[in-house]
PDB file of N, CA and C in Angstrom:
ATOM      1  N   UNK Y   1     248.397 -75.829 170.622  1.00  0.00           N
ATOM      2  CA  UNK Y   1     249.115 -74.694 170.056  1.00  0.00           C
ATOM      3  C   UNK Y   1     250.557 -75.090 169.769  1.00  0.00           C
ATOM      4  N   UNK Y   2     251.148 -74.291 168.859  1.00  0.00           N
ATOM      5  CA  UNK Y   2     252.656 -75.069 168.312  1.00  0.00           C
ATOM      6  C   UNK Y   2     253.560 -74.632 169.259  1.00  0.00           C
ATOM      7  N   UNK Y   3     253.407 -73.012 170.237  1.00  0.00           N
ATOM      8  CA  UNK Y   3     254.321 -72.013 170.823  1.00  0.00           C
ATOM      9  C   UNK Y   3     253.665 -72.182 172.120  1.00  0.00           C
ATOM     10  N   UNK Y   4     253.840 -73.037 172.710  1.00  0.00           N
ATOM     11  CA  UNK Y   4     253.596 -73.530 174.121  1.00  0.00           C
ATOM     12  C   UNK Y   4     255.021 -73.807 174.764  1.00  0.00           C
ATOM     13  N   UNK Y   5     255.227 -73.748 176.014  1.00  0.00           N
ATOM     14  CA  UNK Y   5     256.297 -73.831 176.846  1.00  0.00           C
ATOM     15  C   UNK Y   5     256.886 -75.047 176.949  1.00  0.00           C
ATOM     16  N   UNK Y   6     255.872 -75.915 176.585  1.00  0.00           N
ATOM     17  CA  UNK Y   6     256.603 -77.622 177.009  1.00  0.00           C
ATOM     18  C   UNK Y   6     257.079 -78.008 174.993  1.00  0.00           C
ATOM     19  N   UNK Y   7     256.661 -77.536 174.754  1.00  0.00           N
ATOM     20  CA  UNK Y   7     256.655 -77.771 173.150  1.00  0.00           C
ATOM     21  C   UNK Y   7     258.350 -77.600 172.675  1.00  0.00           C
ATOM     22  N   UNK Y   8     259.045 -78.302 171.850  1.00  0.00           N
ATOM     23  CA  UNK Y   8     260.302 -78.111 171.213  1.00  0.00           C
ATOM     24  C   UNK Y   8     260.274 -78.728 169.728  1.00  0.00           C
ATOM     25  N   UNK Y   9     261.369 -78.616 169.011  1.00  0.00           N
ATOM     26  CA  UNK Y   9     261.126 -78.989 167.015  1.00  0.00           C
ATOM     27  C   UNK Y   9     261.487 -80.176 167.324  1.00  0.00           C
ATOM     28  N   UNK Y  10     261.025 -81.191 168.663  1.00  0.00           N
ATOM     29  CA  UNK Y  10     261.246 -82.494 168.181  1.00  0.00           C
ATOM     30  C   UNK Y  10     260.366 -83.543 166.867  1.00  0.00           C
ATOM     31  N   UNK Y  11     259.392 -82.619 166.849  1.00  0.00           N
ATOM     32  CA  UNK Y  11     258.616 -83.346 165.885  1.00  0.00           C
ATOM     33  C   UNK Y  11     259.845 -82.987 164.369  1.00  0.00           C
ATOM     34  N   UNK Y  12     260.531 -82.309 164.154  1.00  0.00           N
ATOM     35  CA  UNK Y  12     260.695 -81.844 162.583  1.00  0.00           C
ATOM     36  C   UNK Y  12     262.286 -82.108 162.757  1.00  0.00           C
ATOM     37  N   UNK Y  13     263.183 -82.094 164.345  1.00  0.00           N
ATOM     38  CA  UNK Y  13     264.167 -82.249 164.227  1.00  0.00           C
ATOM     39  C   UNK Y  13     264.286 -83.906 164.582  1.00  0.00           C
ATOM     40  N   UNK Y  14     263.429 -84.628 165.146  1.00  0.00           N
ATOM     41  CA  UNK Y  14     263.861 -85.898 165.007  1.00  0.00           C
ATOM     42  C   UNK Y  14     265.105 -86.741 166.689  1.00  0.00           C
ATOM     43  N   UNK Y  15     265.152 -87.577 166.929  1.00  0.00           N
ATOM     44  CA  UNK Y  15     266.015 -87.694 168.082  1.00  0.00           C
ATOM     45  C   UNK Y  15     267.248 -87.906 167.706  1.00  0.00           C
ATOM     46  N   UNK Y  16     267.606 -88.086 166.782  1.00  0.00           N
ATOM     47  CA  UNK Y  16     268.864 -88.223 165.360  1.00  0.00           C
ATOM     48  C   UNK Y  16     269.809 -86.853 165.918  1.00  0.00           C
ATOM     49  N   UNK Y  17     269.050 -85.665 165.625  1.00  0.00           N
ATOM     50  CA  UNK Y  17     270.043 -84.290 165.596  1.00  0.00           C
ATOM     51  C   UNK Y  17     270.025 -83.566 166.613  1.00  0.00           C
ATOM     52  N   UNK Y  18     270.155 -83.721 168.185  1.00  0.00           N
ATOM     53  CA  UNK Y  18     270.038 -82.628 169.198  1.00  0.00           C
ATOM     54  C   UNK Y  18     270.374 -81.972 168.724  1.00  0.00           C
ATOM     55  N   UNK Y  19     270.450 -80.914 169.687  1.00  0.00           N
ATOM     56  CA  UNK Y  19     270.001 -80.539 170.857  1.00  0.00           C
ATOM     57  C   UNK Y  19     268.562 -80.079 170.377  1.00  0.00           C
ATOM     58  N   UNK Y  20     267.230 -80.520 170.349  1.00  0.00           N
ATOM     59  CA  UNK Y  20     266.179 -79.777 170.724  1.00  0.00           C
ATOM     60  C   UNK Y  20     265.983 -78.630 170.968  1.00  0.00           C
ATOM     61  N   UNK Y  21     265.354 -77.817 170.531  1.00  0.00           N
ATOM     62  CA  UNK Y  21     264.957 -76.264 171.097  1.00  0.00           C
ATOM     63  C   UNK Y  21     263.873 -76.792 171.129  1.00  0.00           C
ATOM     64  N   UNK Y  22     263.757 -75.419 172.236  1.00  0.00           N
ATOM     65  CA  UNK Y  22     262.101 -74.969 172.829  1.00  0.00           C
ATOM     66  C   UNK Y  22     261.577 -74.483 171.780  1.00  0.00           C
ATOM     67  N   UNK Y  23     260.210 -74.453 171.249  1.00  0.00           N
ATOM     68  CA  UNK Y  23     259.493 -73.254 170.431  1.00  0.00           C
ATOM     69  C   UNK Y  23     258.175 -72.498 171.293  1.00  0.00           C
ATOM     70  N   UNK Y  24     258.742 -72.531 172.786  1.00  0.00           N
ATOM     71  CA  UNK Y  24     257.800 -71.456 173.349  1.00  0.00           C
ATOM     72  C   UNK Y  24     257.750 -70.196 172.971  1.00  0.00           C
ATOM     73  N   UNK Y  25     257.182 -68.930 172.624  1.00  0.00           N
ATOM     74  CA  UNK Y  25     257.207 -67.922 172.266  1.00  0.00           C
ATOM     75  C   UNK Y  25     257.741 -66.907 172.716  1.00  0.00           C
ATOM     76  N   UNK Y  26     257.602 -67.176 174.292  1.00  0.00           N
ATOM     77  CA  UNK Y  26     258.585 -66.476 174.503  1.00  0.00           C
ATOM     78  C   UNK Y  26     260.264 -66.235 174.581  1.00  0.00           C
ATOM     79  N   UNK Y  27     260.888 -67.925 174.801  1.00  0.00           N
ATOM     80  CA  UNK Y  27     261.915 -68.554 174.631  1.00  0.00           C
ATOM     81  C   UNK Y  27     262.232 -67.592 173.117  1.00  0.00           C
ATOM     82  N   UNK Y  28     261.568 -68.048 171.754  1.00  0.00           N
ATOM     83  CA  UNK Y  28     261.814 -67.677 170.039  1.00  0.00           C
ATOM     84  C   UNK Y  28     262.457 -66.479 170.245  1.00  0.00           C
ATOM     85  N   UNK Y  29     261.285 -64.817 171.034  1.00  0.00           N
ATOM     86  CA  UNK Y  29     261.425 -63.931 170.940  1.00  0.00           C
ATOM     87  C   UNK Y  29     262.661 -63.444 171.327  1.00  0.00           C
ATOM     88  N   UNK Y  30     263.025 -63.831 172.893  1.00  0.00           N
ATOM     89  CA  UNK Y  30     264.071 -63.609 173.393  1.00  0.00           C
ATOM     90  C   UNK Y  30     264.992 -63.641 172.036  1.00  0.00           C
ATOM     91  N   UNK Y  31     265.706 -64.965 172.457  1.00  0.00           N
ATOM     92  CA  UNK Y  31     266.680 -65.723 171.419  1.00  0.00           C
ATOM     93  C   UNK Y  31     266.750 -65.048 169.939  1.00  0.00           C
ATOM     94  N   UNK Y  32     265.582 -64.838 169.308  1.00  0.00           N
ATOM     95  CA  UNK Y  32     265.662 -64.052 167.910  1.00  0.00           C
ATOM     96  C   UNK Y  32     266.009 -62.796 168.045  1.00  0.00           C
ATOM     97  N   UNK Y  33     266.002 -62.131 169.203  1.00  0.00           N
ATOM     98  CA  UNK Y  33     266.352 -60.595 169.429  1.00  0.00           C
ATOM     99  C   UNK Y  33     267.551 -60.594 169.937  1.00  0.00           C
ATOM    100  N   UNK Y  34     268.026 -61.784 170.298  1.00  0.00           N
ATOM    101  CA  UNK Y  34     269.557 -61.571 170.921  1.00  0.00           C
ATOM    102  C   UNK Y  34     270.485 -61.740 169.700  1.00  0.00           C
ATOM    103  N   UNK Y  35     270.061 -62.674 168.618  1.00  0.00           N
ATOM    104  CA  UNK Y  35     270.972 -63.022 167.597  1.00  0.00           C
ATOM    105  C   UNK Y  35     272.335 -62.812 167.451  1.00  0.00           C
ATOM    106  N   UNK Y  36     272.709 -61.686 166.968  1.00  0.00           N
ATOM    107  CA  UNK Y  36     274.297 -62.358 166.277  1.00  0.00           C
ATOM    108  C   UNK Y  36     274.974 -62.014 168.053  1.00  0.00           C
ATOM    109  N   UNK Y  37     274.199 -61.477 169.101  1.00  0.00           N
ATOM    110  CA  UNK Y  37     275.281 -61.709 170.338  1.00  0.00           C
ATOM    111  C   UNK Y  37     274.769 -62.819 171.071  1.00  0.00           C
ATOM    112  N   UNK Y  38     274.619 -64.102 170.300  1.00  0.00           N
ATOM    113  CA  UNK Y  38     274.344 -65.248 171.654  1.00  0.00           C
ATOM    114  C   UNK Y  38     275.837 -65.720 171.641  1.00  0.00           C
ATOM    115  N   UNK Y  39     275.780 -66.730 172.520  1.00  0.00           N
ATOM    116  CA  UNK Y  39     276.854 -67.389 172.767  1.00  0.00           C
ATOM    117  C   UNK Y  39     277.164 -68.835 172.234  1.00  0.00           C
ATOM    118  N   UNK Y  40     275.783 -68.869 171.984  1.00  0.00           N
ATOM    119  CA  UNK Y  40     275.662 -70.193 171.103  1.00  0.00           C
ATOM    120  C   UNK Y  40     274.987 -70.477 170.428  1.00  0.00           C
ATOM    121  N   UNK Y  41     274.363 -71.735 169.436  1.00  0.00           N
ATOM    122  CA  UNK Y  41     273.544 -71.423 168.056  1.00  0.00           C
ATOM    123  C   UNK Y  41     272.543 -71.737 168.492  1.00  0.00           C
ATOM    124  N   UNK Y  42     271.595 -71.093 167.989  1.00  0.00           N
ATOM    125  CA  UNK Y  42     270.018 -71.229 168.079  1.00  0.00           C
ATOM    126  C   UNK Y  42     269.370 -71.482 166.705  1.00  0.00           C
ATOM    127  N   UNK Y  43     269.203 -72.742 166.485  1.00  0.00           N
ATOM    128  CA  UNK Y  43     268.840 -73.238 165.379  1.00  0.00           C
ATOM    129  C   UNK Y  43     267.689 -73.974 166.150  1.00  0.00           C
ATOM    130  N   UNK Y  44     266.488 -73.597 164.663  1.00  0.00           N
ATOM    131  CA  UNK Y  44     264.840 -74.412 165.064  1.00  0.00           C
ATOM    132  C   UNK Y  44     264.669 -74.611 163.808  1.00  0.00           C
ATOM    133  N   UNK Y  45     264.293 -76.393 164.169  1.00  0.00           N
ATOM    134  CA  UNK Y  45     264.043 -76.950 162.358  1.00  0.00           C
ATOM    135  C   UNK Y  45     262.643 -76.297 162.651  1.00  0.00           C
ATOM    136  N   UNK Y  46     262.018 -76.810 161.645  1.00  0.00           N
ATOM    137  CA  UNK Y  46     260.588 -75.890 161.178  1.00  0.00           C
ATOM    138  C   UNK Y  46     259.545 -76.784 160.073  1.00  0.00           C
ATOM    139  N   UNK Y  47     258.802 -76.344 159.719  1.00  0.00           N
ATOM    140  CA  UNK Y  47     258.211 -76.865 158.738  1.00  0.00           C
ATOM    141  C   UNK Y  47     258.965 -77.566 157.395  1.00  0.00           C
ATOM    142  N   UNK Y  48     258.621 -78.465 156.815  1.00  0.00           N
ATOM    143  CA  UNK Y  48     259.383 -79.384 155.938  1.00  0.00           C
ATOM    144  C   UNK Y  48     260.444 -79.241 155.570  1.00  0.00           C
ATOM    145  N   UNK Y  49     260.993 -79.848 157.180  1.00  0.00           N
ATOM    146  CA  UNK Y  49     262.440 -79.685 157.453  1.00  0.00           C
ATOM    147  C   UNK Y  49     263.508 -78.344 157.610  1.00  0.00           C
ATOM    148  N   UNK Y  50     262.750 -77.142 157.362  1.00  0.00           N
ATOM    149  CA  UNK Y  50     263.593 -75.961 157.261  1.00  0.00           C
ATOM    150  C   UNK Y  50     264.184 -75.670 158.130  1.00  0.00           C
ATOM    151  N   UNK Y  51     265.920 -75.407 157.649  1.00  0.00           N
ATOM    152  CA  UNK Y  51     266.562 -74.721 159.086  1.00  0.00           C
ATOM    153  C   UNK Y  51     266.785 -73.217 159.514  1.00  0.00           C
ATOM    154  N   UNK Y  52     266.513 -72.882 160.556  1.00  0.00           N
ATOM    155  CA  UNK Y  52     266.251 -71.476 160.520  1.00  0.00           C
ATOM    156  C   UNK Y  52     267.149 -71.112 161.750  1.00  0.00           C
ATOM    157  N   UNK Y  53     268.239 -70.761 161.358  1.00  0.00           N
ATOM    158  CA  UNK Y  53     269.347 -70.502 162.412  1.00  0.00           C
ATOM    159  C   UNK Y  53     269.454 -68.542 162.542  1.00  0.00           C
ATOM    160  N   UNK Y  54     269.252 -68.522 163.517  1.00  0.00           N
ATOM    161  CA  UNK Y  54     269.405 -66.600 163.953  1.00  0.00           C
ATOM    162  C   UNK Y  54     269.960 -65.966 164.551  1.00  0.00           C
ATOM    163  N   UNK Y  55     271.638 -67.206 164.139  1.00  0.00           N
ATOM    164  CA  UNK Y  55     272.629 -66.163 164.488  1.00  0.00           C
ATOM    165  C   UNK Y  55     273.044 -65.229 163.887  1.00  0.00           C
ATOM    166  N   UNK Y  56     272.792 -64.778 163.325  1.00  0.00           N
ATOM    167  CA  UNK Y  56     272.977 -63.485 162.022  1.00  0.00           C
ATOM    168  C   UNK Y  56     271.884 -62.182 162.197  1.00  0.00           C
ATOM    169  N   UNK Y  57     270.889 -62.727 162.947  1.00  0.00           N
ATOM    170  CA  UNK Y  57     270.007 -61.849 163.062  1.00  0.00           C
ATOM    171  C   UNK Y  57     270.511 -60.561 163.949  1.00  0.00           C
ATOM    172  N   UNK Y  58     270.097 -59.269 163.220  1.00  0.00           N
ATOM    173  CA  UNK Y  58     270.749 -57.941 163.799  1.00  0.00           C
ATOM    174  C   UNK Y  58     269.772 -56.790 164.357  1.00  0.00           C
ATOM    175  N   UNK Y  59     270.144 -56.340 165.053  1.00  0.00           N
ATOM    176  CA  UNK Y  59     268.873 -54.942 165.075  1.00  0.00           C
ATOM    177  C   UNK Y  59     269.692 -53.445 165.328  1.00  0.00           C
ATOM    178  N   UNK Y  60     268.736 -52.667 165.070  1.00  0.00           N
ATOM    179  CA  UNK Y  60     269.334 -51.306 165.287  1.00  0.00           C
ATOM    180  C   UNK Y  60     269.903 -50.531 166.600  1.00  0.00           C
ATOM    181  N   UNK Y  61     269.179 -51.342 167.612  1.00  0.00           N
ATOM    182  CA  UNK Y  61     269.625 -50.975 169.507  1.00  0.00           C
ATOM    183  C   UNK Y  61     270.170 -51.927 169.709  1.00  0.00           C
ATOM    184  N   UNK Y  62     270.200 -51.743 171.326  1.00  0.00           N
ATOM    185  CA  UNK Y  62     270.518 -52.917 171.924  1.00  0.00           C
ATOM    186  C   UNK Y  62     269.184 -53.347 172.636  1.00  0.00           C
ATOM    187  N   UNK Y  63     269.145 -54.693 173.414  1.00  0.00           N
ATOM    188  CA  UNK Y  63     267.979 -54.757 174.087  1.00  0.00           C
ATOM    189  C   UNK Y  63     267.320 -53.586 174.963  1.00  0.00           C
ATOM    190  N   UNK Y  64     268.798 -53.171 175.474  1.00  0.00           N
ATOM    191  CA  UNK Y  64     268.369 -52.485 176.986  1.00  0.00           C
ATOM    192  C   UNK Y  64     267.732 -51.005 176.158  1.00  0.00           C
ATOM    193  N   UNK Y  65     268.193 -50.650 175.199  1.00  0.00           N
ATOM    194  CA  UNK Y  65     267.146 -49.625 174.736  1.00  0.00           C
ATOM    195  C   UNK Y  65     266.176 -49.564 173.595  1.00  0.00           C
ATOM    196  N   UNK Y  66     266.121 -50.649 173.657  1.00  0.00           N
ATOM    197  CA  UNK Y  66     264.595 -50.918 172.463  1.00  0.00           C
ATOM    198  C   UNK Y  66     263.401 -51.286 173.054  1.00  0.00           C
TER     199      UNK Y  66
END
């Protein structure tokens, strides 16, 4: 499976560009729902090469009430 816990975009990011992310699913979800309030960037290369950074990502609550 691609969204397994031990799993990270080393296959697509290469040992060239740390830092590695996880692509466990639950790790994604978190992190994609925290977006524009992390503290730091959460970028996951992806399929042919795509970068998909979600610090920008917004929602209508906050966690604690969604």
């Amino acid at each position: 499976m691609c969204h397994n816990p031990t799993k990270g975009d080393e296959d697509r990011r290469g040992t060239t560009n740390p830092p590695v992310e996880s692509v466990s699913m639950q790790r994604l979800i978190h992190r994609i729902h925290t977006g524009e309030e992390l503290t730091q960037p959460f970028v996951v290369i992806g399929f042919g090469g795509s970068v998909n950074d979600f610090g920008d990502v917004r929602f209508p609550a906050t966690a604690a009430t969604a």
